[in-house]
mmCIF file of C-alpha atoms and ligand atoms in Angstrom:
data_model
loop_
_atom_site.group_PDB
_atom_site.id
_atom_site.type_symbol
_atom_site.label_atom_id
_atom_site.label_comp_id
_atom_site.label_asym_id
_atom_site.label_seq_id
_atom_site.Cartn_x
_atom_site.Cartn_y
_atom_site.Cartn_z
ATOM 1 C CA UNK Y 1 -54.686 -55.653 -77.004
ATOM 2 C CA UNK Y 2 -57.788 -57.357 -75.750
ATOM 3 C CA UNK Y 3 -61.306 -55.511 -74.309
ATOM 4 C CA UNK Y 4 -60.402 -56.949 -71.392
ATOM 5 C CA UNK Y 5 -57.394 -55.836 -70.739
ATOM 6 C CA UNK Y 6 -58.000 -52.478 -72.004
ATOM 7 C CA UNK Y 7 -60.949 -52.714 -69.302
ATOM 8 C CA UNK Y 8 -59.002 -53.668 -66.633
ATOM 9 C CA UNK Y 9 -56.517 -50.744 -67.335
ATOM 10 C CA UNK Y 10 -59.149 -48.579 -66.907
ATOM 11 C CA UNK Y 11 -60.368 -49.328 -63.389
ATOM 12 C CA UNK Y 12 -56.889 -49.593 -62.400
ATOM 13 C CA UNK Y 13 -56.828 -45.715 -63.499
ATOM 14 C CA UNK Y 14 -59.852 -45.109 -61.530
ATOM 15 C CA UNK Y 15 -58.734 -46.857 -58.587
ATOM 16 C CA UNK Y 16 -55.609 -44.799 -58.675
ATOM 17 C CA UNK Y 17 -57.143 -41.095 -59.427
ATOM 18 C CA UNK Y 18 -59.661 -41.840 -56.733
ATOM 19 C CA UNK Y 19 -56.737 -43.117 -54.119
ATOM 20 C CA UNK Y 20 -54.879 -39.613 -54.888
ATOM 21 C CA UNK Y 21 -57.417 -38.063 -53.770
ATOM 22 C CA UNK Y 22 -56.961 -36.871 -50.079
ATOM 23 C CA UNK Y 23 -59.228 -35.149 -47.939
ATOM 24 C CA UNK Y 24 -57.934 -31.882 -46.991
ATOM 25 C CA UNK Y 25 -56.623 -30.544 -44.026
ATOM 26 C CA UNK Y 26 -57.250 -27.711 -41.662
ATOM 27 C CA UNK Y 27 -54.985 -26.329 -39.466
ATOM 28 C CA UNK Y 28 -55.478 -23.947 -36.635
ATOM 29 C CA UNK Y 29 -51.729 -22.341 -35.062
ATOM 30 C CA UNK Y 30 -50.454 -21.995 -31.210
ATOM 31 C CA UNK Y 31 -50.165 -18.529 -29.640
ATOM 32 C CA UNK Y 32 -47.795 -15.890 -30.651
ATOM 33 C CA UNK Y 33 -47.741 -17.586 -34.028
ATOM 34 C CA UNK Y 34 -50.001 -16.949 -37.248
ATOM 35 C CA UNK Y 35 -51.438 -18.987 -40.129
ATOM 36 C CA UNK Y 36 -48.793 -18.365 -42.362
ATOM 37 C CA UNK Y 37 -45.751 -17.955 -40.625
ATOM 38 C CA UNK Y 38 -43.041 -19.675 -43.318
ATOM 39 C CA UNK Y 39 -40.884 -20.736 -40.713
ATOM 40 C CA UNK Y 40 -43.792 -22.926 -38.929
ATOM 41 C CA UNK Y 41 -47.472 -22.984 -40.349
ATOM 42 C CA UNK Y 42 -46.608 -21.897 -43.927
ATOM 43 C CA UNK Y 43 -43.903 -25.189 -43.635
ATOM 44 C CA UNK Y 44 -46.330 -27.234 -42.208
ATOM 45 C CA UNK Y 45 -48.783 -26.890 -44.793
ATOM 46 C CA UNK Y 46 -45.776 -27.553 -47.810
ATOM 47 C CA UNK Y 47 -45.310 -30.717 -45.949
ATOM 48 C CA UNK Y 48 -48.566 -32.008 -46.006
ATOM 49 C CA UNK Y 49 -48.959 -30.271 -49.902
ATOM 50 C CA UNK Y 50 -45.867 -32.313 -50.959
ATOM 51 C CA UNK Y 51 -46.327 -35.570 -49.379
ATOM 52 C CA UNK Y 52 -50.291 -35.652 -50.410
ATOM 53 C CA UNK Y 53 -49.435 -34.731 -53.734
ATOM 54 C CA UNK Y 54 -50.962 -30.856 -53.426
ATOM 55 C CA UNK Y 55 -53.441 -31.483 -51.082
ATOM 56 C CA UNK Y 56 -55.468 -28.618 -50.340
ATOM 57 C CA UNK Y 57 -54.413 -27.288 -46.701
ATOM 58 C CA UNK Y 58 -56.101 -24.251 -44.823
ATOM 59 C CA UNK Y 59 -54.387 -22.378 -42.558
ATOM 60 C CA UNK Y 60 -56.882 -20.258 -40.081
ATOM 61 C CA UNK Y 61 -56.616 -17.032 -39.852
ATOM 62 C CA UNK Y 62 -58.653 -14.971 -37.847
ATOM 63 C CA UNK Y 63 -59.612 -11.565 -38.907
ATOM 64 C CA UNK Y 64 -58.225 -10.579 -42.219
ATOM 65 C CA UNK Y 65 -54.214 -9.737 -41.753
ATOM 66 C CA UNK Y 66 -51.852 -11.928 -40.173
ATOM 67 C CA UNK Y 67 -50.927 -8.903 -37.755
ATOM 68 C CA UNK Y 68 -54.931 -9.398 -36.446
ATOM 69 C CA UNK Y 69 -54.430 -12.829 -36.513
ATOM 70 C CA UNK Y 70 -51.685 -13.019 -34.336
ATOM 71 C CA UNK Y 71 -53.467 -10.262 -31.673
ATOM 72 C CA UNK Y 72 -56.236 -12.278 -31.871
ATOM 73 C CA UNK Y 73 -53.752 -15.609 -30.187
ATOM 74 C CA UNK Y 74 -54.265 -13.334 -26.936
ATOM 75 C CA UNK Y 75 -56.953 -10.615 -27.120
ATOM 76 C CA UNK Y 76 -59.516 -12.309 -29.330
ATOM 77 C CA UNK Y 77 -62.571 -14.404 -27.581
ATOM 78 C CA UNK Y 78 -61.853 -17.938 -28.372
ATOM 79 C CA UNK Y 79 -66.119 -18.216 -28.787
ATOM 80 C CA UNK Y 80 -65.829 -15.726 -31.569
ATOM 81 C CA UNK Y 81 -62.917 -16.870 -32.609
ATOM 82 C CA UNK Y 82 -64.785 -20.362 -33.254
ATOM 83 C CA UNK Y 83 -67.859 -18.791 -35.289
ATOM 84 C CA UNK Y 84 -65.576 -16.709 -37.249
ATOM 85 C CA UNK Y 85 -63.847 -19.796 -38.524
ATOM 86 C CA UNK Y 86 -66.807 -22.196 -38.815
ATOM 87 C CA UNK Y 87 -68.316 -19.504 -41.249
ATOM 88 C CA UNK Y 88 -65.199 -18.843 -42.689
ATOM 89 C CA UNK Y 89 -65.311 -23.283 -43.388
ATOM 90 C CA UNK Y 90 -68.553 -23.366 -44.458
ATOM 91 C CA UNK Y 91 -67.887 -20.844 -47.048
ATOM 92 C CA UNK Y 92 -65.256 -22.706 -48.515
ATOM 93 C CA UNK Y 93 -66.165 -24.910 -51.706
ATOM 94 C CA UNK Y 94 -63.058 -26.801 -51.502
ATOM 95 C CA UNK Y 95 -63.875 -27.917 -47.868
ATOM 96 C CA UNK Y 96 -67.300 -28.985 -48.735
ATOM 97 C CA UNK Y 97 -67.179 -32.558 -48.519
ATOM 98 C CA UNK Y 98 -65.155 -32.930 -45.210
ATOM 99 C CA UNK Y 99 -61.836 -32.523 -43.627
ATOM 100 C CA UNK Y 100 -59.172 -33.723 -41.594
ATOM 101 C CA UNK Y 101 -58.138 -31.227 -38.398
ATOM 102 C CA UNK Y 102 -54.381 -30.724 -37.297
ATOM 103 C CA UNK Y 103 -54.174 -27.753 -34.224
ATOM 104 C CA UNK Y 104 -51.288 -26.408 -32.462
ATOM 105 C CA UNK Y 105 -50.619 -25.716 -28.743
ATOM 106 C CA UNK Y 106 -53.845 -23.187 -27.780
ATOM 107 C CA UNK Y 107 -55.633 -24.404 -31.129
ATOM 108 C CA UNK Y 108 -55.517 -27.912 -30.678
ATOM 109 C CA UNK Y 109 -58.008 -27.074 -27.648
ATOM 110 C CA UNK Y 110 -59.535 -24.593 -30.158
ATOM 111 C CA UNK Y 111 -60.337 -26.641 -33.188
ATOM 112 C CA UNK Y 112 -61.784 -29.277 -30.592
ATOM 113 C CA UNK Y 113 -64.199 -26.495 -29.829
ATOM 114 C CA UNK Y 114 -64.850 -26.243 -34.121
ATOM 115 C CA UNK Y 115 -65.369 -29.907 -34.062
ATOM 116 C CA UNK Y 116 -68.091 -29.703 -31.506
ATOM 117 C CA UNK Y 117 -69.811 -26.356 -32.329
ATOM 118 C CA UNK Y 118 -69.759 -26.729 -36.274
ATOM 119 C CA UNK Y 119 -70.370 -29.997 -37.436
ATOM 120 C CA UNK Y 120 -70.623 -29.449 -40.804
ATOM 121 C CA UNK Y 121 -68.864 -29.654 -43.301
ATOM 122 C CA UNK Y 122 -67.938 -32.753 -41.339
ATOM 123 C CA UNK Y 123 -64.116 -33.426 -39.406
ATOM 124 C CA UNK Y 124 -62.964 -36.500 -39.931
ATOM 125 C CA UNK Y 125 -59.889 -37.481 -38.197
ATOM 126 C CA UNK Y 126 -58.989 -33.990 -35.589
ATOM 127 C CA UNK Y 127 -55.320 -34.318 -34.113
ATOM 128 C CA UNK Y 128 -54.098 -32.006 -31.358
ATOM 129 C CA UNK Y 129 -50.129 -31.315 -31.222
ATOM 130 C CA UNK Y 130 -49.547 -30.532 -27.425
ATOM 131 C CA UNK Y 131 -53.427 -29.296 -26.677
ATOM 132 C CA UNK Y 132 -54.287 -28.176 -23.713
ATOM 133 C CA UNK Y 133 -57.646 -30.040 -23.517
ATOM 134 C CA UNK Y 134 -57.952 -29.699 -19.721
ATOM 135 C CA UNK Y 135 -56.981 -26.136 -19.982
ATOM 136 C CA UNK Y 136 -53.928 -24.934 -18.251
ATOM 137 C CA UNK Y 137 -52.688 -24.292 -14.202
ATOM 138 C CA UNK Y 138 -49.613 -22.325 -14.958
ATOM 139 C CA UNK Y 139 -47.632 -20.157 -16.490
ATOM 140 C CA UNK Y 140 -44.823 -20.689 -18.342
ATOM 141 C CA UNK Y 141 -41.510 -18.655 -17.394
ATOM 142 C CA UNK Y 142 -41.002 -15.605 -18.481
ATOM 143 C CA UNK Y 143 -37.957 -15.372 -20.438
ATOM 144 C CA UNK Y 144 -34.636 -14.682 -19.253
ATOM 145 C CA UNK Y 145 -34.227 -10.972 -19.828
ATOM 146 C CA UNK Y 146 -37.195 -10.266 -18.585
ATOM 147 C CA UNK Y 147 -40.945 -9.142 -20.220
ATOM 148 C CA UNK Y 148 -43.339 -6.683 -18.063
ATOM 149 C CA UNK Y 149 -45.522 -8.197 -20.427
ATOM 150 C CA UNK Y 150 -45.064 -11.622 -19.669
ATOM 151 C CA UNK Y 151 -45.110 -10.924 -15.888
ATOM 152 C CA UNK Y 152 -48.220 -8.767 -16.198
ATOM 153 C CA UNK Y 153 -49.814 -12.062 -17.665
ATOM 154 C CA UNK Y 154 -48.241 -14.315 -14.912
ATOM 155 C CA UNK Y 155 -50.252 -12.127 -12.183
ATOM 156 C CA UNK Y 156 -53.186 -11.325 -13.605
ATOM 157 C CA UNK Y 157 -54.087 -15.331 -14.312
ATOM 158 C CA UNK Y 158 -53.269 -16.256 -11.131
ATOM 159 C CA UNK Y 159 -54.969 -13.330 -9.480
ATOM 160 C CA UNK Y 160 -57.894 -12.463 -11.671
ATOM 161 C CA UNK Y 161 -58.658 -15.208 -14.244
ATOM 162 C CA UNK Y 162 -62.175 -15.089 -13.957
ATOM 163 C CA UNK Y 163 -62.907 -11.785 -13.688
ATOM 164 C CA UNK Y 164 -65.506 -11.672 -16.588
ATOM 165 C CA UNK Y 165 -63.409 -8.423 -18.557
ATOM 166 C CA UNK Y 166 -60.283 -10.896 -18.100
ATOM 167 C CA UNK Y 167 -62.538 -13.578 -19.643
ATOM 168 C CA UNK Y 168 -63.642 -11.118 -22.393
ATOM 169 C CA UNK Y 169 -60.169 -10.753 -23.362
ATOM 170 C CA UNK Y 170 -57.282 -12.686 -22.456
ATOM 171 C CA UNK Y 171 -57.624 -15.958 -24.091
ATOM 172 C CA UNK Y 172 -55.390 -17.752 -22.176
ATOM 173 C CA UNK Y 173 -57.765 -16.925 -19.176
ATOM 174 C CA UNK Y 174 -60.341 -18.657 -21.349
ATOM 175 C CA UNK Y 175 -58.708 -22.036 -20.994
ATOM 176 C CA UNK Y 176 -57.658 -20.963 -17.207
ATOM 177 C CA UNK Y 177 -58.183 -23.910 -15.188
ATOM 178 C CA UNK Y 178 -58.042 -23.966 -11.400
ATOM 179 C CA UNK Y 179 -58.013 -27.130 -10.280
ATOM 180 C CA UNK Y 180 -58.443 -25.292 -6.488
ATOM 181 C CA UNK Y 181 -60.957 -23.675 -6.801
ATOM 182 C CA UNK Y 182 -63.316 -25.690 -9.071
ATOM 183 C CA UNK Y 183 -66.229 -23.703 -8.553
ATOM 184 C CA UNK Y 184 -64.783 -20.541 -9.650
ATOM 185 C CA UNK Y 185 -63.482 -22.181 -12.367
ATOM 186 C CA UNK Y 186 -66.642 -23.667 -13.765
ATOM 187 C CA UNK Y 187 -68.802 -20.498 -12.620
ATOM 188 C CA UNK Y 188 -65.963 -18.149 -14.297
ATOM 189 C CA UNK Y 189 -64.242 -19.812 -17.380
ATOM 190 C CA UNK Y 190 -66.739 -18.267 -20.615
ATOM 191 C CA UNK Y 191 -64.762 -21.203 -22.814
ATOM 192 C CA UNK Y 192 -63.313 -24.366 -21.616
ATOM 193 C CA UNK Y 193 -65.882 -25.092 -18.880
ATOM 194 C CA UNK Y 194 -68.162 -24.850 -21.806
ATOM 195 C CA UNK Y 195 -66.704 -27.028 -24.119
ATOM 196 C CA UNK Y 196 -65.558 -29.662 -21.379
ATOM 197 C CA UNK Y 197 -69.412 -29.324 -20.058
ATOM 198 C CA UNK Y 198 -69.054 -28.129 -16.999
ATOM 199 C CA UNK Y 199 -72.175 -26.768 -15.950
ATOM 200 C CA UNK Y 200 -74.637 -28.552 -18.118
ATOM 201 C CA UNK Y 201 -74.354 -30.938 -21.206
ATOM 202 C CA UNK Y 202 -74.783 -30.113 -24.365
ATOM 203 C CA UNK Y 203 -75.971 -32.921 -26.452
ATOM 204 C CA UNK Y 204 -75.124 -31.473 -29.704
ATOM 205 C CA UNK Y 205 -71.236 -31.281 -28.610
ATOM 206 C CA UNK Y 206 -71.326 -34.858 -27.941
ATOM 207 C CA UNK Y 207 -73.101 -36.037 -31.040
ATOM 208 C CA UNK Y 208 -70.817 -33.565 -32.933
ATOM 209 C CA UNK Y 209 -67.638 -35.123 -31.333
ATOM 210 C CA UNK Y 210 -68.864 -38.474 -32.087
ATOM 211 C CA UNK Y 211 -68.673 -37.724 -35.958
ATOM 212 C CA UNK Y 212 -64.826 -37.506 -35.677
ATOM 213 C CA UNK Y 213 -63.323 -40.652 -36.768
ATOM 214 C CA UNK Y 214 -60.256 -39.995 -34.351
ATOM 215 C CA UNK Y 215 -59.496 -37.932 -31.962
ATOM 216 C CA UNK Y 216 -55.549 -38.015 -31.928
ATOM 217 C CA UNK Y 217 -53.437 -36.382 -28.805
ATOM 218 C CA UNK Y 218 -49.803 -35.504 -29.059
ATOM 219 C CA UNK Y 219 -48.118 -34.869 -25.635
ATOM 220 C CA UNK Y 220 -44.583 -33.756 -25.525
ATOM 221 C CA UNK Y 221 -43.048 -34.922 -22.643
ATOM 222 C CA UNK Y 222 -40.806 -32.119 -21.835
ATOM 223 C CA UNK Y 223 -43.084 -29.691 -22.217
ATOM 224 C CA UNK Y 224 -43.032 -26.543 -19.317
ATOM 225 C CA UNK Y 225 -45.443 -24.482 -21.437
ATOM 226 C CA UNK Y 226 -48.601 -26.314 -21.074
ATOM 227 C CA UNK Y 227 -48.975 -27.217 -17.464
ATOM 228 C CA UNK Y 228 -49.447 -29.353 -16.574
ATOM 229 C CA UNK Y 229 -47.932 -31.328 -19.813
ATOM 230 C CA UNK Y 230 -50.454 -34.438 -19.177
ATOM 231 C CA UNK Y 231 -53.526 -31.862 -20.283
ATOM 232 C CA UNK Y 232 -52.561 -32.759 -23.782
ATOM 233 C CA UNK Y 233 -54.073 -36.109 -23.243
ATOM 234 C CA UNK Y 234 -56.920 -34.765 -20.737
ATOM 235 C CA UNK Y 235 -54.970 -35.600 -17.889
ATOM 236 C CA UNK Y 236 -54.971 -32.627 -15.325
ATOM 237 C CA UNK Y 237 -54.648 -32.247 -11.684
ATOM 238 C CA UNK Y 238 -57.110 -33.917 -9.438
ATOM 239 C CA UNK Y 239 -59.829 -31.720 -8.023
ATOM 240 C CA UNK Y 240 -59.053 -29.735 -4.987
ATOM 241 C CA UNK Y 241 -55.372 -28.976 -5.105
ATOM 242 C CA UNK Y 242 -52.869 -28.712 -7.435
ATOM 243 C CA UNK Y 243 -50.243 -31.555 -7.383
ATOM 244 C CA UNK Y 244 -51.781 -35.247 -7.901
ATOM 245 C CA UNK Y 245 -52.354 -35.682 -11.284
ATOM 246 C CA UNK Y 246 -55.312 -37.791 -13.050
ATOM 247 C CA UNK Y 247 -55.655 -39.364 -16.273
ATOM 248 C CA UNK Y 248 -58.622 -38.707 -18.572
ATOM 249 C CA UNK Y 249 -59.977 -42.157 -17.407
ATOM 250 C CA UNK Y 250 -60.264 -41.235 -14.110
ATOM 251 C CA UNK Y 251 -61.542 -37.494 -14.661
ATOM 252 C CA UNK Y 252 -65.434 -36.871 -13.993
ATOM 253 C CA UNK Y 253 -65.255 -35.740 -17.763
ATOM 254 C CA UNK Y 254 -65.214 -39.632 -18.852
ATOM 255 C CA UNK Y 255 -66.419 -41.454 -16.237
ATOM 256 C CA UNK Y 256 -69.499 -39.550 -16.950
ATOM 257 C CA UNK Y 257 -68.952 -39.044 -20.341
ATOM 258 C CA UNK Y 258 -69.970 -35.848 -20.969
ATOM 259 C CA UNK Y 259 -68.561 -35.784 -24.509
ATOM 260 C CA UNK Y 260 -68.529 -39.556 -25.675
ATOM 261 C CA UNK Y 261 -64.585 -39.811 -25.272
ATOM 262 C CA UNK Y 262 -65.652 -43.115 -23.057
ATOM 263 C CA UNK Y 263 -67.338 -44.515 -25.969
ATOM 264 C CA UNK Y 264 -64.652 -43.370 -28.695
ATOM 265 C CA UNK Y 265 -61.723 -44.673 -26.026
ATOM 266 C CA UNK Y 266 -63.168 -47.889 -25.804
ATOM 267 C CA UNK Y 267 -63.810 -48.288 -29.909
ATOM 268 C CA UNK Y 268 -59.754 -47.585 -30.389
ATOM 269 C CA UNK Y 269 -60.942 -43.913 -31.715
ATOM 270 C CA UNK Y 270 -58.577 -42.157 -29.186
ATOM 271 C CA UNK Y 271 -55.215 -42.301 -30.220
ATOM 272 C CA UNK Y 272 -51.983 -41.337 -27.956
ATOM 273 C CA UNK Y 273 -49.147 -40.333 -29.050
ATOM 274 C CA UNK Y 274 -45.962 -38.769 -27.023
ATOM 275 C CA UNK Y 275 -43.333 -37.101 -27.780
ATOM 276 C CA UNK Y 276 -39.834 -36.691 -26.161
ATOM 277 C CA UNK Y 277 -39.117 -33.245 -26.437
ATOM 278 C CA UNK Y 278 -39.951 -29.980 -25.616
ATOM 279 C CA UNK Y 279 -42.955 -27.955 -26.385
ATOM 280 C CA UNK Y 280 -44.004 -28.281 -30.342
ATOM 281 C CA UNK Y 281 -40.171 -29.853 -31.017
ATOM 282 C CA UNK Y 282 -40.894 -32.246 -33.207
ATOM 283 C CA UNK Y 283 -38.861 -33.428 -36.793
ATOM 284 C CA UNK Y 284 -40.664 -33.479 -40.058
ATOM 285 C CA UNK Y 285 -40.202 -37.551 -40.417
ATOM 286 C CA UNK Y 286 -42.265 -37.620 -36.909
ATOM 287 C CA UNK Y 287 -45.014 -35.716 -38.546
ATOM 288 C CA UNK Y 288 -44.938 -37.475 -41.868
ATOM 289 C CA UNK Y 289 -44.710 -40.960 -40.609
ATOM 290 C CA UNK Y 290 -47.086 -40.728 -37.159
ATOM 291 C CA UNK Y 291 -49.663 -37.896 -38.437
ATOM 292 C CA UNK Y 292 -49.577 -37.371 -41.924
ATOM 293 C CA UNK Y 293 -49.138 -40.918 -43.315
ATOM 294 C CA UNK Y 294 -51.986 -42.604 -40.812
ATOM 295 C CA UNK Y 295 -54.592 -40.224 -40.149
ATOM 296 C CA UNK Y 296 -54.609 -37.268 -43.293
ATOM 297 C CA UNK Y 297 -55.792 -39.744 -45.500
HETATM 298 C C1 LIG M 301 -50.664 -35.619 -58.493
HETATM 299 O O1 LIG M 301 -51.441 -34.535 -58.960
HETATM 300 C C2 LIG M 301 -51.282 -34.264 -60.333
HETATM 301 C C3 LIG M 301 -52.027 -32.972 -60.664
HETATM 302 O O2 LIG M 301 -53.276 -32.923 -60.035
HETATM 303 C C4 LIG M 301 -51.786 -35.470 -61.132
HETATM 304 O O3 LIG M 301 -51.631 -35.229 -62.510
HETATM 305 C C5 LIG M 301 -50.980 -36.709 -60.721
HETATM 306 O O4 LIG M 301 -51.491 -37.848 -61.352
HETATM 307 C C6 LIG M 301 -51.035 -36.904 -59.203
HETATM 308 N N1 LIG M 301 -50.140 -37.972 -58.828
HETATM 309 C C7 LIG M 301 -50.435 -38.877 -57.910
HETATM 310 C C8 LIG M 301 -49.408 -39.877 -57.572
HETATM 311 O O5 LIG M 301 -51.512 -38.914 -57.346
HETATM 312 C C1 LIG M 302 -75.398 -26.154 -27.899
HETATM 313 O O1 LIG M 302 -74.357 -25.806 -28.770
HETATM 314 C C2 LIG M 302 -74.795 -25.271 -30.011
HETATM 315 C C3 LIG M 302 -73.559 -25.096 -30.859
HETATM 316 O O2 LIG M 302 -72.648 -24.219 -30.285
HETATM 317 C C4 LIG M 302 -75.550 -23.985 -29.778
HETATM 318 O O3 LIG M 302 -75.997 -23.464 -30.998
HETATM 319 C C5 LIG M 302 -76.719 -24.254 -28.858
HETATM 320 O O4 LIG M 302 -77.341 -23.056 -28.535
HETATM 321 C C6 LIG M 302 -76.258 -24.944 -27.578
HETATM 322 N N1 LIG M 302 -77.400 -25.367 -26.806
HETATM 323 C C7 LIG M 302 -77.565 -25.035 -25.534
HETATM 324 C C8 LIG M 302 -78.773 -25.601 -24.867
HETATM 325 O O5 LIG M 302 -76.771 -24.329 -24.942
#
């Protein structure tokens, strides 16, 4: 066997252990469901473990039981919901150098707000599976046989959204957008007029968003949970009423780029994706071959 050969075995080694390697992901779940859930986050994360060869994946979980974790999908703050996790990142050794973002429903809007408040360790490539990112106008039905619950919620959102102990603790108020009445909305919403820079701009959001590689958008195109359905891509309804629709392209939000999703649309950095099915339904060869395989690398 020849030095050289022997050589050239070796950086073929190298090249191999280091291509193995994958950055690993965090993943932040929809409401009414928890971090570890083994019939949706806890498989979620085996899929990414076992196609990325053990990958390390972090589920969040706010507070310290999965019982608190799932209260805190409705009663929790979604602002200290945020610093809770970005301390909760930084703490983490094995997320030191960097990580790819994957949320669900209600946290793929969420980890958009990690990405933009906690820059570091950095996000690399954030992809939101049916994300509200314009918020919500609309309430899903309540089911069949009936919730008070789920009617209480129905009224009080489209009665009392803004009220600031609503804000305080409903988060789906916190992502309450009326596309009616703008000014309450921008004057009242303590989270998503924040984050989508309502009021006044935040350079460090922008900058922060610009360190994402991609910002990837999954809508599912049956979808009667998030209305409307096109606020997974940033589309929502045009301001002033509530049934003409707009794209992100047209929306204030980009033509006066107020987070640098002009910018990142125009370098190919925003990536569509839809989905023909209802909220969430989607089969684990979607998620391998359009998430997993191009953007958890
Ligand atoms: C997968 O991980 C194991 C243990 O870390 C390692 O021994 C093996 O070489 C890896 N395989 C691939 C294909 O990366
Ligand atoms: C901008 O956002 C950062 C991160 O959340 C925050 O620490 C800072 O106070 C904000 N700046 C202003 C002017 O609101």
């Amino acid at each position: 066997m020849s030095v050289r050969y022997l050589l050239g075995s070796w950086v073929l080694i190298l090249l191999f252990c280091h291509g193995s390697t994958y950055l690993p992901v965090v993943m932040w779940h929809g409401m009414g469901d928890s971090c570890c859930n083994p019939s949706s986050l806890g498989y979620i994360k085996k899929l990414i473990e076992n196609e990325h060869n053990g990958t390390y994946v972090y589920s969040i979980m706010i507070g310290s039981s999965v019982i608190s974790d799932t209260e805190s999908g409705f009663f929790k703050n979604v602002n200290d919901q945020i610093d809770e996790t970005c301390r909760k990142i930084k703490a983490d050794p094995l997320l030191a150098d960097g990580y790819h973002a994957v949320g669900f429903s209600q946290g793929g809007l969420f980890i958009r707000g990690l990405a933009q408040r906690c820059p570091d360790p950095p996000m690399k490539n954030l992809v939101s599976i049916g994300g509200p990112q314009q918020g919500v106008f609309g309430v899903p039905p309540c089911p069949a046989e009936g919730s008070k619950l789920c009617e209480y919620f129905r009224k009080i959102l489209h009665t009392a959204a803004y009220a600031s102990w609503i804000q305080n603790t409903l988060v789906q108020a916190e992502f309450w957008h009326d596309s009616i009445d703008i000014e309450d909305y921008k004057r009242g919403s303590v989270f998503l007029a924040d984050i989508n820079q309502e009021n006044a701009i935040n350079e460090s959001y922008r900058s922060n968003l610009q360190q994402l590689e991609k910002l990837v958008m999954v809508m599912f195109l049956q979808d009667i949970i998030i209305i409307p359905k096109e606020s997974a891509w940033f589309g929502f309804y045009a301001p002033g009423q509530d049934q003409k629709l707009q794209t992100l392209q047209e929306s204030s939000l980009y033509q006066e780029d107020r987070l640098g999703l002009k910018i990142m649309d125009r370098a190919g950095r925003l990536q569509f994706h839809a989905v023909d099915g209802q909220h969430l339904h989607f089969t684990d060869k979607w998620f391998l071959d359009t998430i997993v395989g191009p953007y958890f690398n």
